[in-house]
Short mmCIF file of C-alpha atoms and ligand atoms in Angstrom, two decimals:
data_model
loop_
_atom_site.label_atom_id
_atom_site.label_comp_id
_atom_site.label_asym_id
_atom_site.label_seq_id
_atom_site.Cartn_x
_atom_site.Cartn_y
_atom_site.Cartn_z
CA MET A 1240 24.44 70.23 -0.20
CA LEU A 1241 22.08 68.91 -2.88
CA ASP A 1242 23.42 66.37 -5.36
CA VAL A 1243 21.48 67.64 -8.37
CA ILE A 1244 19.52 70.73 -9.31
CA VAL A 1245 17.22 70.22 -12.31
CA VAL A 1246 16.07 73.36 -14.11
CA GLY A 1247 12.49 72.98 -15.42
CA ALA A 1248 9.74 70.60 -14.28
CA GLY A 1249 8.33 69.59 -17.66
CA PRO A 1250 8.24 65.90 -18.65
CA VAL A 1251 12.05 65.87 -18.95
CA GLY A 1252 12.74 67.42 -15.54
CA LEU A 1253 10.16 65.22 -13.80
CA PHE A 1254 11.44 62.00 -15.36
CA LEU A 1255 15.05 62.88 -14.60
CA ALA A 1256 14.24 63.76 -10.98
CA ASP A 1257 12.39 60.45 -10.55
CA LEU A 1258 15.33 58.47 -11.95
CA LEU A 1259 17.99 60.22 -9.87
CA HIS A 1260 15.87 60.20 -6.73
CA GLY A 1261 15.39 56.46 -7.30
CA CYS A 1262 19.20 56.09 -7.20
CA GLY A 1263 19.26 57.73 -3.76
CA HIS A 1264 20.45 61.21 -4.80
CA GLN A 1265 19.22 64.45 -3.26
CA VAL A 1266 17.44 66.21 -6.11
CA ARG A 1267 15.69 69.58 -6.30
CA LEU A 1268 13.57 70.64 -9.29
CA LEU A 1269 13.30 74.37 -9.97
CA GLU A 1270 10.20 75.40 -11.91
CA ALA A 1271 9.45 78.95 -13.08
CA GLY A 1272 5.69 78.36 -13.09
CA SER A 1273 3.20 77.14 -10.52
CA GLY A 1274 2.33 73.65 -9.36
CA ASP A 1275 -0.95 73.74 -11.23
CA PHE A 1276 -1.33 74.65 -14.89
CA ALA A 1277 -4.98 75.60 -14.40
CA ASN A 1278 -3.91 78.13 -11.79
CA PRO A 1279 -0.79 79.84 -13.09
CA SER A 1280 1.81 81.58 -10.97
CA VAL A 1281 2.06 85.31 -10.52
CA LEU A 1282 5.24 87.09 -11.49
CA PRO A 1283 7.95 86.41 -8.93
CA GLY A 1284 7.75 89.18 -6.34
CA GLU A 1285 4.23 90.28 -7.22
CA LYS A 1286 1.35 90.04 -4.82
CA PRO A 1287 -1.02 87.26 -5.91
CA PRO A 1288 -4.32 88.62 -7.20
CA GLU A 1289 -7.17 88.22 -4.79
CA ASN A 1290 -8.52 84.67 -4.51
CA HIS A 1291 -5.40 83.22 -6.13
CA THR A 1292 -4.07 80.24 -4.27
CA GLN A 1293 -1.18 78.13 -5.36
CA GLU A 1294 -3.22 74.97 -5.58
CA ARG A 1295 -6.61 74.19 -7.01
CA ARG A 1296 -8.93 77.17 -6.30
CA PRO A 1297 -9.85 78.68 -9.66
CA MET A 1298 -9.12 82.37 -10.16
CA SER A 1299 -11.71 84.92 -11.18
CA ARG A 1300 -11.59 85.77 -14.90
CA VAL A 1301 -10.26 89.26 -14.17
CA ALA A 1302 -7.48 87.85 -11.99
CA ALA A 1303 -6.67 85.24 -14.60
CA ALA A 1304 -6.42 87.95 -17.28
CA GLN A 1305 -4.06 89.96 -15.02
CA VAL A 1306 -1.85 86.92 -14.55
CA GLU A 1307 -1.87 86.21 -18.26
CA ARG A 1308 -0.75 89.76 -19.07
CA ALA A 1309 1.99 89.57 -16.46
CA HIS A 1310 3.12 86.25 -17.91
CA ALA A 1311 3.22 87.65 -21.43
CA GLU A 1312 5.54 90.41 -20.18
CA ALA A 1313 7.75 87.97 -18.26
CA TRP A 1314 8.07 85.50 -21.13
CA ARG A 1315 8.30 87.78 -24.16
CA PHE A 1316 9.94 86.49 -27.32
CA ARG A 1317 10.42 87.66 -30.89
CA THR A 1318 10.42 85.94 -34.24
CA VAL A 1319 12.24 87.10 -37.35
CA GLY A 1320 11.41 85.94 -40.89
CA ALA A 1321 7.81 84.88 -40.10
CA ARG A 1322 5.30 85.68 -37.38
CA GLY A 1323 5.45 82.46 -35.42
CA TRP A 1324 3.61 81.23 -32.37
CA TRP A 1325 5.61 79.59 -29.58
CA ALA A 1326 3.41 77.24 -27.54
CA ARG A 1327 4.64 77.02 -23.93
CA ALA A 1328 3.29 76.09 -20.51
CA HIS A 1329 5.00 77.45 -17.43
CA ALA A 1330 3.83 75.02 -14.74
CA VAL A 1331 4.77 71.63 -13.34
CA GLY A 1332 4.29 69.26 -16.28
CA GLY A 1333 5.45 71.93 -18.79
CA ARG A 1334 4.04 71.43 -22.28
CA GLY A 1335 2.84 68.04 -21.03
CA ASN A 1336 -0.17 70.11 -19.91
CA LEU A 1337 -0.96 70.89 -23.56
CA TRP A 1338 0.19 67.90 -25.49
CA GLY A 1339 -1.68 65.18 -27.37
CA GLY A 1340 0.28 62.32 -25.76
CA TRP A 1341 1.19 60.63 -29.09
CA LEU A 1342 4.32 58.52 -28.71
CA ALA A 1343 6.64 57.34 -31.46
CA ARG A 1344 10.10 55.81 -31.51
CA TYR A 1345 12.36 57.21 -34.23
CA GLY A 1346 13.52 54.70 -36.84
CA SER A 1347 17.16 54.05 -37.72
CA ASP A 1348 17.04 56.51 -40.68
CA VAL A 1349 16.67 59.46 -38.32
CA PHE A 1350 19.79 58.55 -36.33
CA GLU A 1351 21.91 57.67 -39.36
CA GLU A 1352 20.96 60.56 -41.62
CA GLY A 1353 20.91 63.10 -38.76
CA GLY A 1354 24.44 62.29 -37.55
CA TRP A 1355 23.36 61.18 -34.06
CA PRO A 1356 26.14 59.75 -31.86
CA TYR A 1357 24.25 56.44 -31.55
CA GLY A 1358 21.75 54.33 -33.46
CA ALA A 1359 18.18 53.21 -32.79
CA ARG A 1360 19.35 49.93 -31.25
CA THR A 1361 21.48 51.67 -28.60
CA LEU A 1362 18.48 53.74 -27.61
CA ASN A 1363 16.05 50.80 -27.27
CA PRO A 1364 16.56 50.16 -23.51
CA SER A 1365 16.14 53.89 -22.81
CA TYR A 1366 13.00 53.98 -24.98
CA ARG A 1367 11.59 51.15 -22.86
CA ARG A 1368 12.28 53.04 -19.61
CA ALA A 1369 10.59 56.16 -21.00
CA GLU A 1370 7.56 54.16 -22.20
CA THR A 1371 7.13 52.56 -18.79
CA TRP A 1372 7.34 55.93 -17.02
CA LEU A 1373 4.82 57.47 -19.42
CA GLY A 1374 2.41 54.53 -19.11
CA ALA A 1375 2.45 53.94 -22.89
CA VAL A 1376 -0.59 52.13 -24.31
CA LYS A 1377 -1.43 51.12 -27.86
CA GLY A 1378 -4.77 52.00 -29.43
CA GLU A 1379 -6.80 49.70 -31.67
CA LEU A 1380 -6.64 49.79 -35.43
CA TYR A 1381 -9.91 50.72 -37.15
CA GLU A 1382 -10.55 48.62 -40.22
CA GLY A 1383 -11.13 51.71 -42.40
CA PHE A 1384 -7.51 52.74 -41.78
CA THR A 1385 -6.19 49.23 -42.49
CA ARG A 1386 -8.05 49.20 -45.81
CA ALA A 1387 -6.71 52.63 -46.81
CA GLY A 1388 -3.14 51.56 -45.89
CA ARG A 1389 -3.49 48.46 -48.11
CA GLU A 1390 -4.86 50.51 -51.00
CA LEU A 1391 -1.99 53.01 -50.77
CA GLY A 1392 0.68 50.35 -50.16
CA VAL A 1393 1.90 52.00 -46.93
CA GLN A 1394 2.47 50.54 -43.48
CA ILE A 1395 -0.16 51.53 -40.96
CA ARG A 1396 0.08 51.03 -37.18
CA PRO A 1397 -2.18 51.79 -34.25
CA GLY A 1398 -1.20 54.95 -32.36
CA THR A 1399 0.64 54.67 -29.01
CA PHE A 1400 -0.23 57.11 -26.24
CA ALA A 1401 1.00 58.27 -22.85
CA THR A 1402 -1.59 57.68 -20.17
CA ARG A 1403 0.26 59.91 -17.70
CA LEU A 1404 -1.06 63.20 -18.97
CA GLY A 1405 -1.76 66.78 -18.03
CA VAL A 1406 -1.65 68.46 -14.66
CA GLY A 1407 -1.80 65.15 -12.83
CA PHE A 1408 1.53 64.41 -14.48
CA ARG A 1409 3.53 64.23 -11.30
CA ARG A 1410 1.79 65.61 -8.27
CA GLY A 1411 3.67 64.91 -5.06
CA ASN A 1412 7.00 64.43 -6.81
CA PRO A 1413 9.25 62.66 -4.30
CA ALA A 1414 12.19 64.89 -5.21
CA GLY A 1415 10.22 68.05 -4.46
CA VAL A 1416 9.60 70.85 -6.91
CA LEU A 1417 10.37 74.45 -5.95
CA THR A 1418 7.72 76.35 -7.96
CA ASN A 1419 7.60 80.08 -8.89
CA THR A 1420 11.38 79.96 -9.10
CA VAL A 1421 12.94 81.39 -12.25
CA VAL A 1422 16.52 80.34 -12.85
CA LEU A 1423 18.62 83.25 -14.12
CA ARG A 1424 22.18 81.96 -14.16
CA ILE A 1425 24.36 78.94 -13.46
CA ASP A 1426 28.00 79.09 -12.38
CA THR A 1427 29.98 75.91 -11.93
CA ASP A 1428 33.50 74.86 -11.08
CA ASP A 1429 35.15 71.46 -10.59
CA GLN A 1430 33.56 71.03 -7.17
CA GLU A 1431 30.02 72.40 -7.32
CA ALA A 1432 27.45 74.57 -9.06
CA ALA A 1433 25.74 77.78 -7.93
CA VAL A 1434 22.32 78.53 -9.37
CA THR A 1435 20.99 82.10 -9.17
CA VAL A 1436 17.19 82.21 -9.02
CA LEU A 1437 14.48 84.83 -8.78
CA ARG A 1438 12.00 83.81 -6.13
CA GLY A 1439 9.47 85.97 -4.30
CA GLY A 1440 10.98 89.09 -5.94
CA ARG A 1441 14.47 88.41 -4.60
CA GLU A 1442 17.58 86.86 -6.04
CA GLU A 1443 18.87 83.82 -4.17
CA THR A 1444 21.67 81.34 -4.76
CA LEU A 1445 21.16 77.59 -4.45
CA ARG A 1446 24.04 75.14 -4.49
CA ALA A 1447 24.42 71.55 -5.68
CA ARG A 1448 27.13 69.24 -6.89
CA THR A 1449 25.67 69.10 -10.40
CA VAL A 1450 23.07 70.93 -12.51
CA VAL A 1451 20.94 69.55 -15.34
CA LEU A 1452 19.09 71.83 -17.77
CA ALA A 1453 15.57 70.71 -18.71
CA ALA A 1454 14.05 74.07 -19.63
CA SER A 1455 13.49 73.13 -23.34
CA PRO A 1456 15.78 74.33 -26.13
CA ILE A 1457 14.97 78.03 -26.46
CA GLU A 1458 15.03 78.67 -22.69
CA THR A 1459 18.09 76.46 -22.31
CA THR A 1460 19.84 78.62 -24.92
CA ARG A 1461 18.85 81.76 -23.00
CA LEU A 1462 20.18 80.25 -19.75
CA LEU A 1463 23.47 79.17 -21.29
CA ILE A 1464 24.08 82.58 -22.87
CA GLY A 1465 23.01 84.28 -19.62
CA SER A 1466 25.52 82.10 -17.75
CA GLY A 1467 28.38 83.29 -19.94
CA VAL A 1468 28.67 80.05 -21.95
CA SER A 1469 29.85 80.72 -25.47
CA HIS A 1470 30.17 78.19 -28.26
CA PRO A 1471 29.94 78.67 -32.04
CA MET A 1472 27.10 76.09 -32.17
CA LEU A 1473 25.05 77.56 -29.28
CA GLY A 1474 21.59 78.50 -30.59
CA ARG A 1475 22.39 77.04 -34.04
CA ARG A 1476 20.85 73.98 -35.78
CA LEU A 1477 17.41 74.89 -34.44
CA THR A 1478 14.86 72.43 -35.78
CA ASP A 1479 11.15 71.87 -35.32
CA HIS A 1480 8.44 70.09 -37.27
CA HIS A 1481 6.32 71.23 -40.18
CA MET A 1482 2.84 70.59 -38.76
CA LEU A 1483 0.19 70.12 -41.43
CA GLY A 1484 -3.43 69.35 -40.60
CA TYR A 1485 -6.57 68.37 -42.53
CA ILE A 1486 -10.09 67.40 -41.53
CA LEU A 1487 -12.05 64.92 -43.62
CA PHE A 1488 -15.75 65.57 -43.02
CA GLU A 1489 -17.95 62.60 -43.99
CA PRO A 1490 -21.67 63.36 -43.66
CA ASN A 1491 -22.54 59.73 -44.43
CA ARG A 1492 -20.11 57.88 -42.16
CA PRO A 1493 -21.06 57.48 -38.48
CA HIS A 1494 -18.39 58.07 -35.87
CA VAL A 1495 -16.64 55.09 -34.24
CA ARG A 1496 -15.67 54.43 -30.64
CA MET A 1497 -13.17 51.76 -29.66
CA PRO A 1498 -12.99 49.92 -26.35
CA GLY A 1499 -10.01 50.44 -24.06
CA LEU A 1500 -7.90 53.31 -22.80
CA VAL A 1501 -7.70 55.08 -26.17
CA PRO A 1502 -11.35 55.20 -27.20
CA ARG A 1503 -10.88 57.00 -30.55
CA PRO A 1504 -9.46 55.04 -33.47
CA THR A 1505 -5.99 56.35 -34.21
CA ALA A 1506 -3.23 55.29 -36.55
CA ILE A 1507 0.29 56.22 -37.56
CA ILE A 1508 1.73 55.97 -41.05
CA PRO A 1509 5.45 55.87 -40.32
CA ARG A 1510 8.00 57.48 -42.63
CA PHE A 1511 8.17 55.81 -46.04
CA VAL A 1512 10.46 58.28 -47.85
CA ASN A 1513 14.28 58.67 -47.82
CA ARG A 1514 14.68 55.28 -46.19
CA GLY A 1515 18.27 54.10 -46.64
CA SER A 1516 19.05 54.26 -50.34
CA SER A 1517 15.45 53.69 -51.45
CA ASP A 1518 12.60 56.15 -52.11
CA ARG A 1519 15.04 59.07 -52.25
CA ARG A 1520 13.39 62.48 -52.54
CA GLY A 1521 14.63 65.96 -53.42
CA TYR A 1522 14.94 66.94 -49.75
CA ARG A 1523 16.54 65.52 -46.60
CA GLY A 1524 14.66 63.98 -43.69
CA GLY A 1525 11.19 62.49 -43.65
CA TYR A 1526 7.66 62.79 -42.38
CA SER A 1527 4.99 60.65 -40.77
CA LEU A 1528 1.21 60.87 -40.66
CA GLU A 1529 -1.25 60.45 -37.83
CA LEU A 1530 -4.95 59.69 -38.26
CA LEU A 1531 -7.69 60.16 -35.71
CA GLY A 1532 -11.33 59.35 -36.36
CA PRO A 1533 -14.02 58.87 -37.52
CA ALA A 1534 -14.78 61.10 -34.52
CA PRO A 1535 -18.10 62.78 -33.62
CA VAL A 1536 -18.68 66.10 -35.36
CA ASP A 1537 -19.07 67.84 -32.00
CA THR A 1538 -15.37 67.18 -31.32
CA LEU A 1539 -15.15 70.65 -32.91
CA SER A 1540 -16.65 73.63 -31.11
CA LYS A 1541 -19.68 75.43 -32.56
CA GLU A 1542 -17.42 78.28 -33.68
CA GLN A 1543 -14.96 75.91 -35.37
CA ARG A 1544 -17.83 74.19 -37.19
CA ARG A 1545 -19.17 77.58 -38.31
CA VAL A 1546 -15.75 78.61 -39.71
CA LEU A 1547 -15.46 75.29 -41.58
CA GLY A 1548 -19.03 75.49 -42.89
CA ILE A 1549 -20.17 72.27 -41.16
CA ASP A 1550 -23.84 72.82 -40.28
CA THR A 1551 -24.85 69.36 -39.09
CA LEU A 1552 -23.96 67.14 -36.14
CA GLY A 1553 -24.46 64.01 -38.22
CA GLY A 1554 -21.62 62.10 -39.87
CA SER A 1555 -18.03 62.14 -38.66
CA LEU A 1556 -14.62 63.80 -38.83
CA THR A 1557 -11.23 62.23 -39.45
CA PHE A 1558 -8.16 64.29 -38.57
CA ILE A 1559 -5.24 63.72 -40.92
CA ASN A 1560 -2.02 65.32 -39.64
CA ALA A 1561 1.45 65.16 -41.11
CA ILE A 1562 4.62 65.90 -39.13
CA GLY A 1563 7.59 66.76 -41.29
CA GLU A 1564 11.21 67.20 -40.43
CA GLN A 1565 12.80 70.65 -40.69
CA TRP A 1566 16.37 69.96 -41.68
CA PRO A 1567 18.93 72.18 -39.85
CA HIS A 1568 19.70 75.33 -41.81
CA ARG A 1569 22.27 78.01 -40.97
CA GLN A 1570 19.63 80.74 -41.21
CA ARG A 1571 17.31 79.08 -38.67
CA TYR A 1572 18.55 79.69 -35.13
CA VAL A 1573 17.92 81.25 -31.72
CA ASP A 1574 19.76 84.19 -30.17
CA LEU A 1575 18.98 86.92 -27.64
CA ALA A 1576 17.89 90.44 -28.50
CA PRO A 1577 20.88 92.73 -27.83
CA ARG A 1578 18.96 95.28 -25.74
CA ALA A 1579 15.26 94.39 -25.29
CA ARG A 1580 14.49 92.97 -21.83
CA ASP A 1581 11.44 91.25 -20.40
CA ALA A 1582 9.68 92.12 -17.14
CA LEU A 1583 12.22 90.01 -15.22
CA GLY A 1584 15.15 91.95 -16.72
CA ARG A 1585 16.23 89.08 -19.00
CA ARG A 1586 17.28 89.47 -22.64
CA ILE A 1587 14.49 88.35 -24.96
CA PRO A 1588 14.89 85.18 -27.05
CA THR A 1589 14.65 85.73 -30.80
CA VAL A 1590 13.74 82.85 -33.10
CA HIS A 1591 15.01 83.28 -36.66
CA PHE A 1592 12.82 81.43 -39.17
CA HIS A 1593 13.92 80.56 -42.65
CA TRP A 1594 12.29 78.26 -45.19
CA SER A 1595 14.64 76.63 -47.68
CA ARG A 1596 13.79 74.96 -51.00
CA ASP A 1597 13.91 71.61 -49.16
CA ASP A 1598 11.34 72.84 -46.62
CA ARG A 1599 8.97 73.81 -49.42
CA ARG A 1600 9.50 70.49 -51.20
CA ILE A 1601 8.81 68.32 -48.16
CA VAL A 1602 5.67 70.31 -47.25
CA GLU A 1603 4.33 70.08 -50.82
CA GLU A 1604 4.80 66.32 -50.70
CA MET A 1605 3.21 66.08 -47.25
CA LYS A 1606 0.18 67.91 -48.65
CA SER A 1607 -0.23 65.57 -51.58
CA THR A 1608 0.20 62.49 -49.33
CA CYS A 1609 -2.49 63.79 -46.95
CA ARG A 1610 -4.82 64.30 -49.93
CA GLU A 1611 -4.11 60.75 -51.17
CA VAL A 1612 -4.81 59.28 -47.73
CA ALA A 1613 -8.04 61.29 -47.53
CA GLY A 1614 -9.02 60.02 -50.99
CA ALA A 1615 -8.51 56.42 -49.86
CA LEU A 1616 -10.59 56.95 -46.71
CA ALA A 1617 -13.40 59.11 -48.09
CA SER A 1618 -17.01 57.92 -48.41
CA PRO A 1619 -19.50 59.54 -50.86
CA GLY A 1620 -20.19 63.23 -50.09
CA ALA A 1621 -16.94 63.72 -48.11
CA ALA A 1622 -15.16 67.10 -48.00
CA LEU A 1623 -11.49 67.71 -47.16
CA MET A 1624 -10.45 70.92 -45.37
CA ARG A 1625 -6.94 72.10 -44.57
CA ILE A 1626 -6.85 73.48 -41.04
CA ARG A 1627 -3.13 74.00 -40.52
CA ASP A 1628 -0.40 75.11 -42.91
CA PRO A 1629 3.16 75.18 -41.58
CA PHE A 1630 4.06 78.32 -43.52
CA VAL A 1631 1.07 80.33 -42.29
CA HIS A 1632 1.67 81.52 -38.73
CA PRO A 1633 4.13 78.67 -38.03
CA ALA A 1634 3.82 77.12 -34.59
CA ILE A 1635 6.86 76.36 -32.44
CA TYR A 1636 5.65 73.12 -30.88
CA HIS A 1637 8.70 70.86 -30.93
CA PRO A 1638 11.86 72.99 -30.86
CA ALA A 1639 15.08 70.95 -30.86
CA GLY A 1640 18.77 71.42 -31.59
CA THR A 1641 20.59 74.60 -30.41
CA PHE A 1642 23.25 72.81 -28.29
CA VAL A 1643 23.79 69.49 -29.98
CA MET A 1644 25.50 66.32 -28.84
CA GLY A 1645 28.01 64.31 -30.84
CA ARG A 1646 31.11 62.19 -30.65
CA GLU A 1647 33.30 64.92 -32.12
CA GLN A 1648 34.97 67.31 -29.69
CA ARG A 1649 33.60 70.28 -31.69
CA THR A 1650 30.04 69.45 -30.54
CA PRO A 1651 29.05 71.26 -27.33
CA CYS A 1652 27.60 68.15 -25.59
CA ASP A 1653 28.88 64.60 -25.41
CA PRO A 1654 26.55 61.67 -26.30
CA TRP A 1655 25.29 61.62 -22.67
CA GLY A 1656 24.33 65.30 -22.62
CA ALA A 1657 27.35 66.45 -20.56
CA VAL A 1658 28.48 69.95 -21.56
CA ARG A 1659 32.08 69.58 -22.70
CA SER A 1660 33.28 73.07 -21.77
CA VAL A 1661 31.50 73.44 -18.39
CA PRO A 1662 32.11 71.07 -15.47
CA ASN A 1663 29.14 69.55 -13.59
CA LEU A 1664 26.57 70.67 -16.18
CA TRP A 1665 24.31 68.47 -18.36
CA VAL A 1666 21.54 69.15 -20.88
CA ALA A 1667 18.61 66.70 -20.74
CA ASP A 1668 16.11 68.38 -23.09
CA ALA A 1669 15.81 68.36 -26.89
CA SER A 1670 18.58 71.00 -27.26
CA VAL A 1671 21.00 68.13 -27.84
CA PHE A 1672 19.13 66.66 -30.86
CA PRO A 1673 21.41 66.69 -33.93
CA SER A 1674 18.29 66.54 -36.14
CA GLY A 1675 14.57 66.99 -35.53
CA GLY A 1676 13.28 63.51 -36.41
CA ASP A 1677 10.25 62.55 -38.46
CA GLY A 1678 7.55 62.22 -35.78
CA HIS A 1679 6.50 63.19 -32.26
CA PRO A 1680 9.64 63.91 -30.25
CA THR A 1681 8.92 63.42 -26.54
CA LEU A 1682 9.64 59.70 -26.32
CA THR A 1683 13.06 60.26 -27.86
CA VAL A 1684 13.70 63.27 -25.60
CA LEU A 1685 12.89 61.13 -22.56
CA ALA A 1686 15.07 58.28 -23.84
CA HIS A 1687 17.93 60.80 -23.94
CA THR A 1688 16.94 61.95 -20.43
CA ALA A 1689 17.39 58.37 -19.15
CA ARG A 1690 20.94 58.40 -20.56
CA VAL A 1691 21.62 61.73 -18.85
CA ALA A 1692 20.41 60.25 -15.54
CA ASP A 1693 22.87 57.36 -15.96
CA SER A 1694 25.72 59.75 -16.73
CA VAL A 1695 24.98 62.03 -13.73
CA HIS A 1696 24.63 58.99 -11.46
CA ARG A 1697 28.00 57.57 -12.59
CA HIS A 1698 29.63 60.97 -12.06
CA LEU A 1699 28.20 61.35 -8.54
CA MET A 1700 29.21 57.79 -7.59
CA ARG A 1701 32.77 58.40 -8.81
CA ARG A 1702 32.99 61.48 -6.62
CA ALA A 1703 31.28 59.98 -3.56
C1 LIG B 270 0.23 71.76 -28.35
C2 LIG B 270 1.33 70.73 -28.19
C3 LIG B 270 1.05 69.38 -28.42
C4 LIG B 270 2.07 68.43 -28.29
N1 LIG B 270 1.77 67.12 -28.51
C5 LIG B 270 2.74 66.20 -28.42
C6 LIG B 270 2.47 64.82 -28.65
O1 LIG B 270 1.32 64.43 -28.90
N2 LIG B 270 3.49 63.94 -28.57
C7 LIG B 270 4.78 64.33 -28.29
O2 LIG B 270 5.67 63.48 -28.29
N3 LIG B 270 5.06 65.63 -28.04
C8 LIG B 270 4.09 66.57 -28.10
N4 LIG B 270 4.38 67.87 -27.82
C9 LIG B 270 5.74 68.21 -27.40
C10 LIG B 270 5.94 67.96 -25.90
O3 LIG B 270 5.03 68.71 -25.15
C11 LIG B 270 7.39 68.32 -25.53
O4 LIG B 270 8.27 67.51 -26.30
C12 LIG B 270 7.70 68.07 -24.06
O5 LIG B 270 6.82 68.80 -23.24
C13 LIG B 270 9.14 68.48 -23.78
O6 LIG B 270 9.38 68.42 -22.40
P1 LIG B 270 10.44 69.37 -21.68
O7 LIG B 270 10.38 69.03 -20.24
O8 LIG B 270 11.74 69.29 -22.38
O9 LIG B 270 9.94 70.87 -21.96
P2 LIG B 270 8.63 71.63 -21.42
O10 LIG B 270 7.50 70.72 -21.38
O11 LIG B 270 8.53 72.87 -22.25
O12 LIG B 270 9.01 72.04 -19.92
C14 LIG B 270 10.01 72.98 -19.63
C15 LIG B 270 9.75 73.54 -18.24
O13 LIG B 270 10.85 74.38 -17.88
C16 LIG B 270 10.38 75.53 -17.21
N5 LIG B 270 11.36 76.62 -17.37
C17 LIG B 270 11.72 77.24 -18.51
N6 LIG B 270 12.64 78.19 -18.25
C18 LIG B 270 12.88 78.14 -16.91
C19 LIG B 270 13.73 78.89 -16.03
N7 LIG B 270 14.55 79.86 -16.49
N8 LIG B 270 13.69 78.60 -14.71
C20 LIG B 270 12.89 77.61 -14.22
N9 LIG B 270 12.06 76.88 -15.02
C21 LIG B 270 12.06 77.15 -16.35
C22 LIG B 270 9.05 75.82 -17.92
O14 LIG B 270 8.21 76.63 -17.10
C23 LIG B 270 8.49 74.42 -18.17
O15 LIG B 270 7.66 73.98 -17.14
C24 LIG B 270 3.39 68.85 -27.94
C25 LIG B 270 3.66 70.20 -27.71
C26 LIG B 270 2.65 71.14 -27.83
C27 LIG B 270 2.97 72.59 -27.57
#
C-alpha cells in the first residue's frame, strides 16, 4: 500500500511529493490534467482527438478547440454577486504554468492581525526550504525606482523570483504523477484512506495510509463536501487579492535591461499601512506594490497597444501593480450548486462575491498610491493608464481560506494542516490560510506545505 496520496500536482503537490519522497515514503500524485500544459488532457473516458499525444506533439487548432470546450464543461463554475474570472490550469505544475513567479515572504503584521496559529519567525525555516526548492533569485534595483522610493519615503526592494517556472516545473517527478485522474471522493478511517478517482472513463479506488489535499481552495472545498465532510467553516472565510494594474508609458525614457537571471528591473514596495499600531487606516489588512520596467514598448502586443492608444515603439513602459488584501467577510464564500452538475457528474462550485466598505476603501487607497508612485517615476510626456480594476470583472487568481487552520478546536485544521475531524487527512494548499496576506501568496503556501510534510512524516513514522 502507498504511504501518501497527494491530490493535485500544482506547485504545492509537487513540493510535498518531493519532500515526502525524500524521507523514503511511497508517494503517488493524482493530477486531473495532463503532464504538459501546452497539450491539455481530454476528458477522462473520451477518445483523444486525432494527433493528440500525451507529451509534446502540438495539437491542431481544431483539436485544441475541442479539448478546450470539453474542459470548460468538465470544470464549470458559477459566480454570484459579480461576474468573476477564475484562472486555473489543469496540468502538472497547476497555475505555476501561468504565474509570474514573484516571491514574497509575509511580514509579521499578516500573521498577527490575521489570527494565524504562528508568527513570521516560526515560518522562517519553512520559507527557506520553499525558496531553495523554487530556486529563488533576487533581481537588481534600478536607480529610477530607488529615487522614487526616497522621494515618497517608502521602502523599496528588488523583486525576488522563482527560477523553476512553467511546464518544466517538475518533469520526471521521482514520486510519479498519475495524470488524467480526477479525484472524486476520499474516505478514511483510523487505518487507511480510499480515494475514488475517474480515470479513462471508469471509477477506480486507490488506497494509501494517508491523503493530502493540494487541489487549491475551491476544488479542495468541492472534494471535502463531496466526501461527506461537514463543518460550519467549510467554504467560509474565502479570501483573494484585489489586483490593480497600471501602465506608465514614457515616450522619452528608453527601456532598461539588467544583467543576470531577472533581466527586467523589478521592485517591491512592501506594505506600509496598518503596521502594528502605526499608520492605521479605515480598513483591515494591507497591500504591497510591484514595479516592472522601464520595459520595451513591444512587451505589449500590437492589439494591446492599439487599445491603449500607443502608436510608437519608442520609449518605455513601467507596470505598476498593487496587490491588496481582501479581509474575510461572511458574505464571501464558496459552496456547491444544489443541482447543477458538470460533464463529470460533479456539483458545480459557486463563488459568492461581496465587496464591503473596507474593500472599497483599500482599493481607493491602492489607486491613489499607484498614482503617486507613477508621479514620482514619470518623465516629461508620460501617460498613466489603468489596465486592471479589481471591481470590474474580478479575477480569482489567489483564492485562500475556506478550511482554515488554528489553535482553537473550532477550526477545521490544526496548525500543521491536519483535518481535526477526519483521520489520515491533511490540507496542504491555501485553504488553511486564516487571512489572505498582503502580497503574492505562493511562497507562504509552500512554507505551509513544508510543515504539512513534517506532520505527515511524523505520523507515518509513529505508525511504522
Ligand atoms: C495568472 C496568475 C499569475 C500568478 N502569479 C503569481 C506570482 O507571480 N507569484 C505568486 O506567488 N503566485 C502567483 N500566482 C498564484 C500561484 O499560481 C498559486 O498560488 C499556486 O499555483 C498555488 O499552487 P497549488 O498547487 O496550491 O494550486 P494549483 O497551482 O491551482 O494546482 C492545483 C492542481 O490540482 C489539480 N486538481 C484540482 N482538482 C483536482 C481533482 N479533483 N483531482 C485531481 N487533481 C485536481 C489541478 O488540475 C491543478 O493542477 C498566480 C496565479 C495566476 C492565476
